[in-house]
CSV table of C-alpha atoms in Angstrom, one decimal:
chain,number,residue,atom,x,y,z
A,1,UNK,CA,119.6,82.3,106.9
A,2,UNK,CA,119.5,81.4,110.2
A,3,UNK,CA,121.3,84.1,113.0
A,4,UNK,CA,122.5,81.0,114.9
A,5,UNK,CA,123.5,77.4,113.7
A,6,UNK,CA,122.5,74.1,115.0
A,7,UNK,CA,126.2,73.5,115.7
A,8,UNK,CA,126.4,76.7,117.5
A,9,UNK,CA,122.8,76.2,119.3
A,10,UNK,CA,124.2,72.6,120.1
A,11,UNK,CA,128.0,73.5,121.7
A,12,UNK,CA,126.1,76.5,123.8
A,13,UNK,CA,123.7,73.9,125.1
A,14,UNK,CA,125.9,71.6,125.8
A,15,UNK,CA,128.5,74.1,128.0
A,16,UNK,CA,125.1,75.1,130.0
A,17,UNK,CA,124.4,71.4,130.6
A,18,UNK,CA,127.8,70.3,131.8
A,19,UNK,CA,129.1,73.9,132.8
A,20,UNK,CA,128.6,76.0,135.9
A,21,UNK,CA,128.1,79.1,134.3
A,22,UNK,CA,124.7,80.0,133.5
A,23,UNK,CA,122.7,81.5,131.2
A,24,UNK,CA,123.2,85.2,131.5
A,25,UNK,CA,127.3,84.6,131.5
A,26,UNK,CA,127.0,82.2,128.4
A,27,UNK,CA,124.9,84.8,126.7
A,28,UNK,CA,127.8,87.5,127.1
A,29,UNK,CA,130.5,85.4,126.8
A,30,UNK,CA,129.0,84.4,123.2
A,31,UNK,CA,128.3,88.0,122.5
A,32,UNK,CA,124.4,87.2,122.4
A,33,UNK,CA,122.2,90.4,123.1
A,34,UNK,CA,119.8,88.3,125.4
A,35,UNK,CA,119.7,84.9,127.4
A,36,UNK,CA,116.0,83.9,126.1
A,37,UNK,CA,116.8,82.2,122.8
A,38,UNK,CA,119.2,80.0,125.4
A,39,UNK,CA,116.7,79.4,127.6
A,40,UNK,CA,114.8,77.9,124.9
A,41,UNK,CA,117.4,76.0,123.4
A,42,UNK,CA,118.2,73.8,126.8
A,43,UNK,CA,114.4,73.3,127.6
A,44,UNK,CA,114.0,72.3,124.0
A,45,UNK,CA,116.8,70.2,123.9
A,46,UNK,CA,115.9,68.3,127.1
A,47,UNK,CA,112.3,67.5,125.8
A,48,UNK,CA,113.6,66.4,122.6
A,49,UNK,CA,117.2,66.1,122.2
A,50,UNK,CA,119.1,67.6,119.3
A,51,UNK,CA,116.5,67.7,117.0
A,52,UNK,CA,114.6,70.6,119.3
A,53,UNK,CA,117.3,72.9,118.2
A,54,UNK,CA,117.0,72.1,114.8
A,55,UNK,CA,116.0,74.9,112.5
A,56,UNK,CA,112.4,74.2,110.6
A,57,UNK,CA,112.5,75.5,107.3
A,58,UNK,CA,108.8,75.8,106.5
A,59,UNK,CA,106.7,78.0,107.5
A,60,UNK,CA,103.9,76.2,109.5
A,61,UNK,CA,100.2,77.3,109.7
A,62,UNK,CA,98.1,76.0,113.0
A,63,UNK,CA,94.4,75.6,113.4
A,64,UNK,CA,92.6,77.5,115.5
A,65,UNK,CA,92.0,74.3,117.8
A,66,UNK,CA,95.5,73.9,118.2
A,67,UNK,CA,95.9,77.4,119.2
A,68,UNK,CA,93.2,77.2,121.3
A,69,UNK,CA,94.2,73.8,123.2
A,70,UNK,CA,97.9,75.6,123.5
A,71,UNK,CA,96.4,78.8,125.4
A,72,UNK,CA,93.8,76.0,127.4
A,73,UNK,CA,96.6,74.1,128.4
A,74,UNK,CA,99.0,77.4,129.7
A,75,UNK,CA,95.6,78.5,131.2
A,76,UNK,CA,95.2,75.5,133.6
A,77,UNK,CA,98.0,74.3,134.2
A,78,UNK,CA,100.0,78.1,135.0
A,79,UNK,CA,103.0,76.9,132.4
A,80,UNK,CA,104.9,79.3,131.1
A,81,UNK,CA,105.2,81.0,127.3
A,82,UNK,CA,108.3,78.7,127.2
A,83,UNK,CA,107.2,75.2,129.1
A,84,UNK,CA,104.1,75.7,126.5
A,85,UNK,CA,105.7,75.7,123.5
A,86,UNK,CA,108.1,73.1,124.3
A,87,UNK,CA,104.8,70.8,125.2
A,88,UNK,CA,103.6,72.0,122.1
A,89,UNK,CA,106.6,71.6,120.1
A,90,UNK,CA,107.1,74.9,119.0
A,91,UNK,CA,109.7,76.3,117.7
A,92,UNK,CA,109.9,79.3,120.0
A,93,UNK,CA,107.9,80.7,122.8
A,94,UNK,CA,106.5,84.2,121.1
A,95,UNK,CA,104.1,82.1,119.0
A,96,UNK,CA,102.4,81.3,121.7
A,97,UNK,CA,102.4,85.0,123.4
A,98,UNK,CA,101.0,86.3,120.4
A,99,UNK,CA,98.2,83.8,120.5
A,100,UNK,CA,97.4,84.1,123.8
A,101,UNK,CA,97.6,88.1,123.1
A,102,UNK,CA,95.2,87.8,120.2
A,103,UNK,CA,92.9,85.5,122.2
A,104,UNK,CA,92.8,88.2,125.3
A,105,UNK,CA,91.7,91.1,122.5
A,106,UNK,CA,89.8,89.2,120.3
A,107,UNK,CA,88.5,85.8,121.4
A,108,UNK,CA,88.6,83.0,119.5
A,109,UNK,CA,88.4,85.0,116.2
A,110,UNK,CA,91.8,86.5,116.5
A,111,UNK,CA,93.3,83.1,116.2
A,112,UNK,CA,91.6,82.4,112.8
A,113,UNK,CA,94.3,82.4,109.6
A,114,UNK,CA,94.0,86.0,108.2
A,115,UNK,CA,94.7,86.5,104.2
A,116,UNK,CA,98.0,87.7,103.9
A,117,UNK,CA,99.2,90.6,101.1
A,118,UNK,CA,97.2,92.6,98.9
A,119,UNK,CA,93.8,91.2,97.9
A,120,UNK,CA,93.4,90.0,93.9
A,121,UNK,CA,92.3,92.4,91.4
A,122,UNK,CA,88.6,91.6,91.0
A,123,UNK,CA,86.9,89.8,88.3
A,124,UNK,CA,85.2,92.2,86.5
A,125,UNK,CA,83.2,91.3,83.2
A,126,UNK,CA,84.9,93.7,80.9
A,127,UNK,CA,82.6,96.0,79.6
A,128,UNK,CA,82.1,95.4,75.9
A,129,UNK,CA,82.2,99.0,73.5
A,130,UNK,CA,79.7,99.3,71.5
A,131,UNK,CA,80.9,100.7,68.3
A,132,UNK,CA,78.5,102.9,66.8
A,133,UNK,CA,78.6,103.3,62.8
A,134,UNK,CA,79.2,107.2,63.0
A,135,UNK,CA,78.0,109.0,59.8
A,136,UNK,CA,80.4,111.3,57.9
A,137,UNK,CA,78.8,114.1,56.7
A,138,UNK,CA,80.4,117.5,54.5
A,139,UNK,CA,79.7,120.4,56.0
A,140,UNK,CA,80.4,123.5,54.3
């Protein structure tokens, strides 16, 4: 479940747009612990209306060119984590730090999609037994 509905996201944006208070004092009158995720709501709303601050309920996977057009493009043009992902449409502006802290350690190889969880048990051929006729004998 969410933390915050679009409702919520929607009435908080709203009271920045046509309010003079600003983010910091909407962020303690609402009891939230930082201003970011409101800074984010208003720039997404303003680049794409209500549905920016709608919640996406699939996790989305992005291709390394994406990634790397995303980092090019905060690169040249000096945008921000938070101006990027709204050009982007992204949902929020730490998928795009983590890329661009990926691409700083790593290059372009820290962007490719890693396996997730534990790897599958192999495919070994399963050893057949051999069953060996074993003579009785009587000892005595």
């Amino acid at each position: 479940m969410a933390k915050y509905s679009e409702e919520f996201k929607g009435k908080v944006v709203t009271e920045y747009i046509d309010g003079n208070l600003s983010y910091r004092s909407l962020a303690k009158k609402y009891h939230m612990s930082s201003s970011t995720p409101l800074y984010e709501w208003v720039k997404n709303y303003e680049r794409h209306g209500m549905a920016g601050l709608k919640r996406r309920n699939t996790k989305k996977e992005y291709s390394v060119q994406f990634k790397l057009d995303a980092i090019q493009f905060m690169l040249e043009t000096g945008a921000s984590y938070t101006e990027t992902a709204v050009q982007f449409k992204l949902s929020t502006s730490s998928i795009v730090k983590l890329w661009m802290k990926k691409f700083r350690k790593q290059g372009k190889e820290g962007l490719e999609l890693k396996q997730k969880g534990r790897p599958s048990m192999s495919k070994k051929p399963m050893k057949q037994k051999k069953q060996k006729a074993k003579k009785r004998t009587r000892r005595t």
